[in-house]
Coordinates of C-alpha atoms and ligand atoms in Angstrom, one line a residue:
X1 CA -26.7 4.5 -13.4
X2 CA -25.4 7.4 -11.4
X3 CA -22.2 6.5 -9.4
X4 CA -22.9 5.5 -5.9
X5 CA -20.5 6.0 -3.2
X6 CA -19.7 3.7 -0.4
X7 CA -17.6 4.9 2.6
X8 CA -15.9 2.4 4.9
X9 CA -14.7 3.6 8.2
X10 CA -13.3 1.9 11.2
X11 CA -13.7 2.3 14.9
X12 CA -12.5 1.0 18.3
X13 CA -9.1 -0.2 17.1
X14 CA -7.1 -0.5 14.0
X15 CA -6.3 -3.8 12.2
X16 CA -9.9 -4.9 12.1
X17 CA -9.8 -5.6 8.4
X18 CA -11.4 -2.6 6.7
X19 CA -9.4 -3.2 3.6
X20 CA -10.5 -6.8 3.4
X21 CA -14.3 -5.8 4.1
X22 CA -13.9 -3.1 1.4
X23 CA -12.4 -5.4 -1.0
X24 CA -14.8 -8.2 -0.2
X25 CA -17.9 -5.7 -0.8
X26 CA -16.4 -4.8 -4.1
X27 CA -16.1 -8.5 -5.0
X28 CA -19.8 -9.0 -4.0
X29 CA -20.8 -6.1 -6.1
X30 CA -18.7 -7.2 -9.1
X31 CA -20.3 -10.7 -8.8
X32 CA -23.6 -9.1 -9.3
X33 CA -22.4 -7.5 -12.5
X34 CA -21.8 -4.0 -11.3
X35 CA -18.6 -2.0 -12.3
X36 CA -16.8 -1.2 -9.0
X37 CA -13.6 0.7 -7.9
X38 CA -11.8 0.6 -4.5
X39 CA -10.1 3.6 -3.1
X40 CA -8.1 4.3 0.0
X41 CA -7.6 7.5 1.7
X42 CA -4.7 7.5 4.1
X43 CA -4.4 10.2 6.9
X44 CA -0.6 10.4 6.9
X45 CA 1.3 13.4 5.8
X46 CA 3.9 11.4 3.6
X47 CA 2.9 12.2 0.1
X48 CA 2.8 8.5 -0.7
X49 CA 4.2 5.5 1.1
X50 CA 7.2 5.2 -1.2
X51 CA 9.6 6.6 1.3
X52 CA 8.2 4.6 4.2
X53 CA 10.0 1.8 5.9
X54 CA 7.9 -1.4 5.6
X55 CA 7.8 -1.7 9.3
X56 CA 5.4 1.2 9.3
X57 CA 2.5 0.2 7.3
X58 CA 3.8 -3.0 5.5
X59 CA 4.9 -3.3 1.8
X60 CA 4.7 -0.5 -0.7
X61 CA 2.5 -1.6 -3.4
X62 CA 3.0 -0.2 -6.9
X63 CA 0.1 0.5 -9.5
X64 CA 0.4 -0.1 -13.3
X65 CA 0.6 3.7 -13.7
X66 CA 3.7 3.9 -11.3
X67 CA 2.2 5.1 -8.2
X68 CA 3.6 4.0 -5.0
X69 CA 0.7 3.1 -2.7
X70 CA -0.8 1.6 0.4
X71 CA -0.8 -2.2 0.5
X72 CA -4.6 -2.3 0.8
X73 CA -4.7 -1.5 -2.8
X74 CA -3.0 -4.9 -3.2
X75 CA -6.0 -6.4 -1.4
X76 CA -8.2 -4.6 -3.7
X77 CA -6.5 -5.8 -6.9
X78 CA -6.2 -9.5 -5.5
X79 CA -9.8 -9.5 -4.5
X80 CA -11.5 -7.7 -7.5
X81 CA -9.1 -8.6 -10.3
X82 CA -9.2 -5.0 -11.4
X83 CA -6.2 -2.6 -11.7
X84 CA -5.8 0.4 -9.5
X85 CA -4.2 3.6 -10.3
X86 CA -2.9 6.7 -8.8
X87 CA -6.5 8.0 -8.2
X88 CA -7.2 5.0 -6.1
X89 CA -5.0 6.0 -3.1
X90 CA -4.8 9.6 -1.6
X91 CA -2.9 10.7 1.4
X92 CA -3.2 13.8 3.5
X93 CA 0.4 14.8 2.3
X94 CA -0.9 14.6 -1.3
X95 CA -4.0 16.6 -0.5
X96 CA -2.0 19.4 1.1
X97 CA 0.6 19.4 -1.5
X98 CA -2.0 20.0 -4.1
X99 CA -3.8 22.7 -2.2
X100 CA -0.5 24.4 -1.4
X101 CA 0.7 24.4 -5.1
X102 CA -2.8 25.9 -6.0
X103 CA -2.3 28.6 -3.4
X104 CA 1.2 29.3 -4.7
X105 CA -0.3 29.4 -8.3
X106 CA -2.7 32.0 -7.1
X107 CA -5.7 29.8 -7.7
X108 CA -7.6 31.0 -4.7
X109 CA -7.7 34.6 -5.7
X110 CA -6.6 36.1 -2.3
X111 CA -8.7 34.1 -0.2
X112 CA -7.6 32.7 3.2
X113 CA -6.9 29.0 2.6
X114 CA -8.4 26.8 5.2
X115 CA -9.1 23.2 6.1
X116 CA -12.8 23.9 5.5
X117 CA -13.5 24.5 2.6
X118 CA -10.1 24.2 0.7
X119 CA -8.7 20.9 2.1
X120 CA -12.0 19.5 2.3
X121 CA -13.0 20.5 -1.3
X122 CA -9.9 18.8 -2.5
X123 CA -10.5 15.6 -0.7
X124 CA -14.2 15.6 -2.1
X125 CA -12.8 16.2 -5.6
X126 CA -10.4 13.2 -5.1
X127 CA -13.2 11.0 -3.8
X128 CA -15.3 11.9 -6.9
X129 CA -12.6 11.5 -9.4
X130 CA -13.1 7.8 -10.2
X131 CA -16.9 8.3 -10.3
X132 CA -16.6 11.2 -12.6
X133 CA -14.9 9.0 -15.2
X134 CA -18.4 7.3 -15.8
X135 CA -16.7 3.8 -15.6
X136 CA -17.9 2.9 -12.2
X137 CA -21.4 2.2 -10.7
X138 CA -19.9 2.0 -7.4
X139 CA -16.9 3.8 -5.8
X140 CA -16.0 2.2 -2.4
X141 CA -13.7 4.6 -0.4
X142 CA -11.9 3.3 2.6
X143 CA -10.8 5.9 5.2
X144 CA -7.7 5.0 6.9
X145 CA -7.1 5.0 10.7
X146 CA -9.7 4.9 13.4
X147 CA -12.7 7.2 14.0
X148 CA -11.6 9.7 16.6
X149 CA -8.0 10.1 15.4
X150 CA -7.2 13.9 15.0
X151 CA -5.6 13.3 11.6
X152 CA -8.6 11.6 10.0
X153 CA -10.9 14.6 10.9
X154 CA -10.7 16.5 7.4
X155 CA -11.5 13.2 5.7
X156 CA -14.7 12.5 7.9
X157 CA -15.9 16.2 7.5
X158 CA -15.5 15.6 3.6
X159 CA -17.5 12.4 4.0
X160 CA -20.1 14.2 6.1
X161 CA -20.4 16.9 3.3
X162 CA -20.7 14.3 0.6
X163 CA -23.3 12.3 2.3
X164 CA -25.4 15.3 2.8
X165 CA -25.1 16.4 -0.8
X166 CA -25.5 12.9 -2.2
X167 CA -28.4 11.7 -0.2
X168 CA -29.3 8.1 -1.2
X169 CA -26.2 7.9 -3.5
X170 CA -23.8 7.7 -0.5
X171 CA -23.8 4.9 2.2
X172 CA -21.4 4.5 5.2
X173 CA -20.3 1.2 6.4
X174 CA -18.7 1.4 9.7
X175 CA -16.5 -1.4 11.1
X176 CA -16.2 -1.9 14.7
X177 CA -15.1 -4.6 17.3
X178 CA -17.0 -6.4 19.6
X179 CA -14.8 -8.0 22.4
X180 CA -15.6 -11.1 24.2
X181 CA -14.9 -11.0 27.9
X182 CA -13.9 -14.4 28.7
X183 CA -14.3 -14.1 32.6
X184 CA -17.9 -12.8 32.2
X185 CA -18.5 -15.0 29.2
X186 CA -20.0 -12.0 27.5
X187 CA -19.8 -10.1 24.2
X188 CA -19.4 -6.4 25.0
X189 CA -21.1 -3.9 22.6
X190 CA -20.0 -0.5 24.4
X191 CA -16.9 0.1 22.3
X192 CA -19.2 -0.2 19.3
X193 CA -21.6 2.3 20.7
X194 CA -18.9 4.7 21.6
X195 CA -17.4 4.5 18.3
X196 CA -20.7 5.2 16.7
X197 CA -21.0 8.1 19.0
X198 CA -17.7 9.3 17.8
X199 CA -18.9 9.4 14.1
X200 CA -22.1 11.1 15.1
X201 CA -20.1 13.7 16.9
X202 CA -18.7 14.6 13.4
X203 CA -22.2 14.7 12.2
X204 CA -22.1 11.3 10.5
X205 CA -24.8 8.6 10.8
X206 CA -23.4 5.2 9.8
X207 CA -25.9 3.1 7.5
X208 CA -24.5 -0.3 8.2
X209 CA -22.5 -1.7 10.9
X210 CA -19.9 -4.6 10.4
X211 CA -18.7 -5.9 13.8
X212 CA -15.6 -7.8 13.9
X213 CA -15.9 -10.6 16.5
X214 CA -14.3 -13.8 17.6
X215 CA -17.8 -15.4 18.6
X216 CA -21.0 -15.4 16.8
X217 CA -23.1 -12.3 17.6
X218 CA -26.6 -13.2 19.1
X219 CA -29.8 -11.6 17.9
X220 CA -30.0 -9.7 21.1
X221 CA -26.6 -8.2 20.6
X222 CA -27.4 -7.0 17.2
X223 CA -30.8 -5.6 18.5
X224 CA -28.9 -3.7 21.3
X225 CA -26.3 -2.3 18.9
X226 CA -29.1 -1.3 16.5
X227 CA -31.0 0.4 19.2
X228 CA -28.2 2.5 20.5
X229 CA -26.6 3.3 17.2
X230 CA -29.7 4.3 15.0
X231 CA -29.1 1.6 12.6
X232 CA -31.6 -1.2 11.7
X233 CA -30.9 -4.6 13.0
X234 CA -30.7 -6.0 9.4
X235 CA -28.1 -3.6 8.8
X236 CA -25.9 -5.0 11.6
X237 CA -23.4 -7.6 10.3
X238 CA -20.8 -9.6 11.9
X239 CA -17.4 -10.2 10.5
X240 CA -16.2 -13.3 12.4
X241 CA -12.6 -14.5 12.4
X242 CA -12.2 -16.9 9.3
X243 CA -9.5 -19.5 8.7
X244 CA -8.5 -17.4 5.6
X245 CA -9.5 -13.8 4.6
X246 CA -10.8 -15.4 1.3
X247 CA -13.9 -16.7 3.1
X248 CA -14.7 -13.1 4.1
X249 CA -16.7 -12.3 0.9
X250 CA -18.7 -15.5 1.3
X251 CA -19.5 -15.0 5.0
X252 CA -20.7 -11.4 4.2
X253 CA -22.7 -12.6 1.2
X254 CA -24.6 -15.2 3.4
X255 CA -25.6 -12.4 5.6
X256 CA -26.7 -10.2 2.8
X257 CA -24.2 -7.2 2.9
X258 CA -24.4 -6.5 -0.8
X259 CA -28.3 -6.7 -0.9
X260 CA -28.3 -4.3 2.3
X261 CA -26.0 -1.8 0.4
X262 CA -28.2 -2.0 -2.8
X263 CA -31.3 -1.5 -0.9
X264 CA -29.7 1.6 0.9
X265 CA -28.8 3.2 -2.4
X266 CA -32.3 2.5 -3.7
X267 CA -31.6 -0.3 -6.1
X268 CA -34.8 -2.5 -5.9
X269 CA -34.0 -5.1 -8.6
X270 CA -31.0 -7.2 -7.2
X271 CA -29.1 -9.3 -9.6
X272 CA -28.0 -12.7 -8.3
X273 CA -24.4 -13.0 -7.5
X274 CA -22.0 -15.5 -9.3
X275 CA -19.4 -16.4 -7.0
X276 CA -18.5 -19.8 -8.6
X277 CA -14.9 -19.0 -9.4
X278 CA -14.3 -17.5 -5.8
X279 CA -16.0 -20.7 -4.2
X280 CA -13.7 -22.9 -6.4
X281 CA -10.7 -21.1 -4.9
X282 CA -11.9 -21.7 -1.4
X283 CA -12.6 -25.3 -2.2
X284 CA -9.0 -25.8 -3.4
X285 CA -7.8 -24.2 -0.1
X286 CA -9.9 -26.8 1.7
X287 CA -8.5 -29.6 -0.3
X288 CA -5.0 -28.8 -0.1
X289 CA -3.4 -30.7 2.5
X290 CA -0.1 -31.6 1.3
X291 CA 2.5 -29.2 2.3
X292 CA 5.0 -27.2 0.1
X293 CA 7.8 -25.6 2.0
X294 CA 8.9 -22.2 0.5
X295 CA 11.8 -20.3 2.0
X296 CA 11.4 -16.4 2.0
X297 CA 14.8 -14.9 2.4
X298 CA 14.7 -11.2 3.2
X299 CA 15.6 -8.6 5.8
X300 CA 12.1 -7.9 6.9
X301 CA 11.1 -11.2 8.2
X302 CA 9.6 -10.1 11.5
X303 CA 6.6 -8.7 9.8
X304 CA 4.6 -10.6 7.3
X305 CA 3.1 -7.5 5.8
X306 CA 6.5 -6.4 4.5
X307 CA 6.3 -9.0 1.6
X308 CA 2.5 -9.1 1.4
X309 CA 2.2 -9.4 -2.3
X310 CA 4.9 -12.2 -2.5
X311 CA 3.3 -14.1 0.3
X312 CA -0.2 -13.9 -1.4
X313 CA 1.3 -14.8 -4.7
X314 CA 2.9 -17.9 -3.5
X315 CA -0.4 -18.8 -1.6
X316 CA -2.5 -18.4 -4.8
X317 CA 0.0 -20.4 -6.8
X318 CA 0.2 -23.2 -4.3
X319 CA -3.5 -23.3 -3.8
X320 CA -4.1 -23.8 -7.6
X321 CA -1.6 -26.6 -7.4
X322 CA -3.5 -28.1 -4.5
X323 CA -0.6 -27.6 -2.2
X324 CA -0.7 -26.1 1.3
X325 CA 1.9 -23.2 1.4
X326 CA 4.2 -23.4 4.4
X327 CA 6.2 -20.3 4.4
X328 CA 9.5 -20.4 6.1
X329 CA 10.9 -16.8 6.8
X330 CA 14.6 -16.6 6.8
X331 CA 16.5 -13.6 8.0
X332 CA 19.2 -12.9 5.4
X333 CA 21.2 -11.1 8.1
X334 CA 21.9 -14.3 10.0
X335 CA 23.1 -16.5 7.0
X336 CA 26.6 -17.8 6.6
X337 CA 28.3 -20.6 4.7
X338 CA 28.3 -22.6 8.0
X339 CA 24.5 -22.5 8.7
X340 CA 23.1 -22.2 5.2
X341 CA 22.6 -25.9 4.6
X342 CA 20.7 -26.1 7.9
X343 CA 18.6 -23.1 7.3
X344 CA 17.5 -24.2 3.9
X345 CA 17.2 -27.8 4.9
X346 CA 13.8 -29.3 3.6
X347 CA 12.8 -26.5 1.5
X348 CA 11.1 -27.1 -1.8
X349 CA 11.9 -23.7 -3.2
X350 CA 13.3 -20.3 -2.2
X351 CA 12.5 -16.7 -2.9
X352 CA 14.9 -13.9 -2.6
X353 CA 13.0 -10.7 -1.8
X354 CA 13.3 -7.3 -3.1
X355 CA 14.9 -4.5 -1.0
X356 CA 17.1 -1.5 -0.6
X357 CA 20.4 -1.0 1.0
X358 CA 23.2 -3.3 2.2
X359 CA 21.5 -4.6 5.4
X360 CA 21.4 -8.4 5.0
X361 CA 22.8 -8.5 1.6
X362 CA 25.5 -10.8 2.2
X363 CA 23.1 -13.5 3.5
X364 CA 21.3 -13.2 0.2
X365 CA 24.5 -14.1 -1.7
X366 CA 25.3 -17.1 0.7
X367 CA 21.6 -18.3 0.0
X368 CA 21.8 -17.9 -3.7
X369 CA 25.1 -19.7 -3.9
X370 CA 23.8 -22.6 -2.0
X371 CA 20.5 -22.7 -4.1
X372 CA 22.4 -22.4 -7.4
X373 CA 25.0 -25.0 -6.5
X374 CA 22.3 -27.5 -5.1
X375 CA 19.8 -26.8 -8.0
X376 CA 17.1 -25.6 -5.6
X377 CA 14.2 -23.9 -7.4
X378 CA 14.9 -20.1 -6.7
X379 CA 13.0 -17.0 -7.6
X380 CA 14.8 -13.6 -7.3
X381 CA 12.6 -10.5 -7.3
X382 CA 14.1 -7.1 -8.0
X383 CA 17.0 -6.9 -5.4
X384 CA 16.7 -10.7 -5.3
X385 CA 17.5 -10.8 -8.9
X386 CA 20.3 -8.3 -8.7
X387 CA 21.8 -10.4 -6.0
X388 CA 21.5 -13.5 -8.5
X389 CA 23.6 -11.4 -10.8
X390 CA 26.1 -10.4 -8.3
X391 CA 26.6 -13.8 -6.8
X392 CA 27.1 -15.3 -10.4
X393 CA 29.6 -12.6 -11.1
X394 CA 31.7 -13.4 -8.1
X395 CA 31.6 -17.1 -8.0
X396 CA 31.1 -18.2 -11.5
X397 CA 32.8 -15.3 -13.5
X398 CA 35.4 -14.9 -10.7
X399 CA 34.9 -11.0 -10.7
X400 CA 36.1 -10.5 -7.3
X401 CA 34.4 -7.5 -5.4
X402 CA 31.6 -7.5 -8.0
X403 CA 28.7 -5.5 -6.6
X404 CA 25.9 -3.1 -7.2
X405 CA 26.8 0.4 -7.1
X406 CA 23.9 0.9 -4.6
X407 CA 26.1 -1.3 -2.1
X408 CA 29.6 -0.4 -3.1
X409 CA 30.2 2.7 -5.3
X410 CA 33.7 1.8 -6.1
X411 CA 33.2 -1.7 -6.9
X412 CA 35.7 -2.8 -9.7
X413 CA 32.8 -4.8 -11.4
X414 CA 29.6 -2.7 -11.3
X415 CA 27.5 -5.6 -12.6
X416 CA 24.5 -3.7 -11.4
X417 CA 24.6 0.0 -11.8
X418 CA 22.6 3.1 -11.4
X419 CA 20.2 3.5 -14.4
X420 CA 21.2 6.3 -16.7
X421 CA 18.3 8.6 -16.0
X422 CA 18.6 8.0 -12.4
X423 CA 21.9 9.7 -12.1
X424 CA 20.8 13.2 -11.9
X425 CA 18.0 12.6 -9.4
X426 CA 18.4 14.0 -5.8
X427 CA 14.7 13.7 -4.7
X428 CA 13.8 10.4 -3.2
X429 CA 9.9 10.6 -3.4
X430 CA 8.3 8.9 -6.5
X431 CA 11.5 9.1 -8.7
X432 CA 12.3 5.5 -9.1
X433 CA 11.6 3.5 -12.4
X434 CA 8.0 2.8 -11.4
X435 CA 5.1 1.1 -12.7
X436 CA 4.3 -1.0 -15.9
X437 CA 6.9 -1.3 -18.6
X438 CA 7.0 -3.8 -21.6
X439 CA 9.3 -6.6 -21.7
X440 CA 10.1 -9.0 -24.6
X441 CA 11.0 -12.4 -23.6
X442 CA 13.2 -14.8 -25.5
X443 CA 11.6 -17.7 -27.4
X444 CA 12.2 -21.1 -25.7
X445 CA 13.3 -19.6 -22.3
X446 CA 11.8 -20.8 -19.2
X447 CA 10.2 -17.4 -18.6
X448 CA 8.6 -17.4 -22.0
X449 CA 7.2 -21.0 -21.4
X450 CA 5.8 -20.1 -18.0
X451 CA 4.0 -17.0 -19.6
X452 CA 2.9 -18.7 -22.6
X453 CA 3.6 -15.5 -24.6
X454 CA 6.7 -13.4 -25.5
X455 CA 5.3 -9.9 -24.8
X456 CA 4.4 -8.9 -21.3
X457 CA 3.9 -5.7 -19.1
X458 CA 5.2 -5.9 -15.6
X459 CA 5.5 -3.5 -12.7
X460 CA 8.9 -1.9 -11.6
X461 CA 10.2 -0.2 -8.6
X462 CA 14.0 0.2 -8.7
X463 CA 16.8 2.7 -9.4
X464 CA 19.6 0.1 -10.3
X465 CA 19.7 -2.3 -13.3
X466 CA 21.8 -5.0 -14.9
X467 CA 24.8 -3.4 -16.5
X468 CA 24.7 -4.4 -20.2
X469 CA 28.4 -4.1 -20.5
X470 CA 28.8 -7.5 -18.8
X471 CA 25.9 -9.1 -20.8
X472 CA 28.0 -11.2 -23.0
X473 CA 30.2 -12.5 -20.0
X474 CA 27.1 -13.7 -18.3
X475 CA 25.5 -15.3 -21.2
X476 CA 28.6 -17.1 -22.2
X477 CA 29.0 -18.5 -18.8
X478 CA 25.4 -19.7 -18.8
X479 CA 23.3 -16.9 -17.1
X480 CA 20.9 -16.0 -19.9
X481 CA 19.3 -12.6 -20.1
X482 CA 15.8 -13.8 -21.5
X483 CA 13.8 -10.7 -21.0
X484 CA 14.5 -7.1 -22.0
X485 CA 12.8 -3.9 -22.5
X486 CA 12.0 -3.5 -26.2
X487 CA 12.8 0.4 -26.2
X488 CA 15.8 0.6 -23.8
X489 CA 17.0 -2.9 -23.9
X490 CA 17.3 -2.9 -20.1
X491 CA 17.7 -6.6 -18.9
X492 CA 14.5 -7.6 -17.1
X493 CA 14.8 -11.3 -16.6
X494 CA 17.8 -13.6 -16.1
X495 CA 17.8 -17.4 -15.8
X496 CA 19.9 -20.5 -15.6
X497 CA 18.8 -22.9 -18.3
X498 CA 19.5 -26.4 -17.2
X499 CA 18.8 -25.7 -13.6
X500 CA 15.3 -26.9 -12.3
X501 CA 14.1 -23.3 -11.9
X502 CA 16.6 -20.5 -11.3
X503 CA 15.1 -17.3 -12.4
X504 CA 15.3 -13.5 -11.5
X505 CA 13.2 -10.6 -12.4
X506 CA 14.0 -6.9 -12.2
X507 CA 10.3 -6.4 -12.0
X508 CA 7.7 -7.2 -9.5
X509 CA 5.5 -10.1 -10.7
X510 CA 3.9 -10.3 -7.2
X511 CA 2.0 -7.1 -7.8
X512 CA -0.2 -8.5 -10.5
X513 CA -1.1 -11.9 -9.1
X514 CA -4.7 -12.2 -8.1
X515 CA -7.1 -14.7 -6.5
X516 CA -8.8 -15.6 -9.8
X517 CA -5.7 -15.2 -11.9
X518 CA -2.6 -16.5 -10.1
X519 CA 0.6 -15.1 -11.9
X520 CA 2.2 -17.4 -14.5
X521 CA 5.8 -17.0 -13.0
X522 CA 4.7 -18.0 -9.5
X523 CA 2.7 -21.0 -11.0
X524 CA 5.7 -22.1 -12.9
X525 CA 7.9 -21.8 -9.8
X526 CA 5.6 -23.6 -7.6
X527 CA 5.3 -26.3 -10.2
X528 CA 9.1 -26.7 -10.1
X529 CA 9.1 -26.8 -6.5
X530 CA 6.6 -29.6 -6.4
X531 CA 8.6 -31.5 -8.9
X532 CA 11.7 -30.9 -6.7
X533 CA 9.7 -32.1 -3.5
X534 CA 8.6 -35.4 -5.4
X535 CA 12.1 -36.0 -6.6
X536 CA 13.7 -35.8 -3.1
Ligands
LIG601 N1 17.5 -1.4 -4.5 C1 17.2 -2.0 -5.7 C2 17.2 -0.9 -6.8 O1 16.9 0.1 -6.4 C3 16.1 -3.0 -5.8 C4 14.8 -2.4 -5.4 C5 13.7 -3.3 -5.2 O2 14.1 -4.5 -4.8 N2 12.5 -2.9 -5.2 O3 17.3 -1.0 -7.9

């Protein structure tokens, strides 16, 4: 079948959950046997979010093909179990970069290069990129930001043109907010009406409205919205606050969102959805009442989104073990030898997070020493793994001043050092060791047991690495290098055999854990945390 394009826009305010609605719709179409891709267009001028502070838009997610991208791609992968790539996330910066490169190359043959048609044509080309592969029945494109923002105008203009060109093959879902005014005890539709008018001003008529609300929308509210917005009442849906986002696909399916989309694109024969595995996950969430307390040691603890994928991976693994995850965020900046026992008191496991730069680094060493000495299940990810190595070097190998050259360029013991091919790099954007690399695990290691296989591919995002000159010293003292890249022999996994669970990965397993397929290492870590909890 010809690829159908679904656009998801948002109005009234940001943070309504466009990403979750787009991912949920994908899940519902996949459950009906369609082939679906999710794509996100971000209006900011950064070429990619790789250089952004996580405080801006949350964590930077990494695709298997090594693209640093928006965290919504993480939602897509977790919800749909499908891998995204560089083609699934486009920013204004990338669009302009490409157009300017073409202009410098002389591709526009002397024409004046303009927003319309050159920027919009580039955006349209990017939107159709996935559909043109012939691999998808549906491409769901989420437009970042809020309708009415100056910076999203070129994206909306491109959507307007595509809707016009594609006719029934394109559908637009607009997500808005219906506030409840407690004093008047009323749900207010005016912001939704205004937001649709804003879209109409750009020449776009939404086909489907999804209204985020804290209270059930009455039929009269839906009729009113339908009347003012040129949308049929049966195309007005509510997205009511749910206890977990994993309920959203089910709540949307109950209302017939997927059927509505299928009918709008002219598909008469509508397959039944198989959501049994998803419902099984929801059922496990409901059944999991026993708490498991996992400490998350990092420097960005004020914003949950900074470690989004780690939080989600822990949640999935805990749920599959019938435990209710209680995350305890611990700022590494405030950790000292004096307070560490109190700060980690009662935890069943500890994750030491990825990161860059030296802020909060000493606290990570303090936490790791305590966890190692008290045999608390501990998972170090990327910088967390590097800190495991440094802490071990200082306190077990007695290499005073051991460090990563990222933190101390003149350290006497550079146990973590800049990768050889990073030494000549001066440009910060997209130049790390990024994306999927093979890793061979040592037979009999904890990592190999967890994976149930010896050869894996995991995603990376780093410039520094374990310095192999020290490998023998570590191995002899008990820290084993149990995973390495088969081509370069870079150390990818370290562990302490004999401990309950003390393991660090140079890669980011959290990027590939999904709702239906929780990651093996997170599963194994949570299992160890449960055992530790029982032993206490
Ligand atoms: N800063 C470290 C490096 O570049 C770790 C990166 C990370 O944790 N993602 O190697």
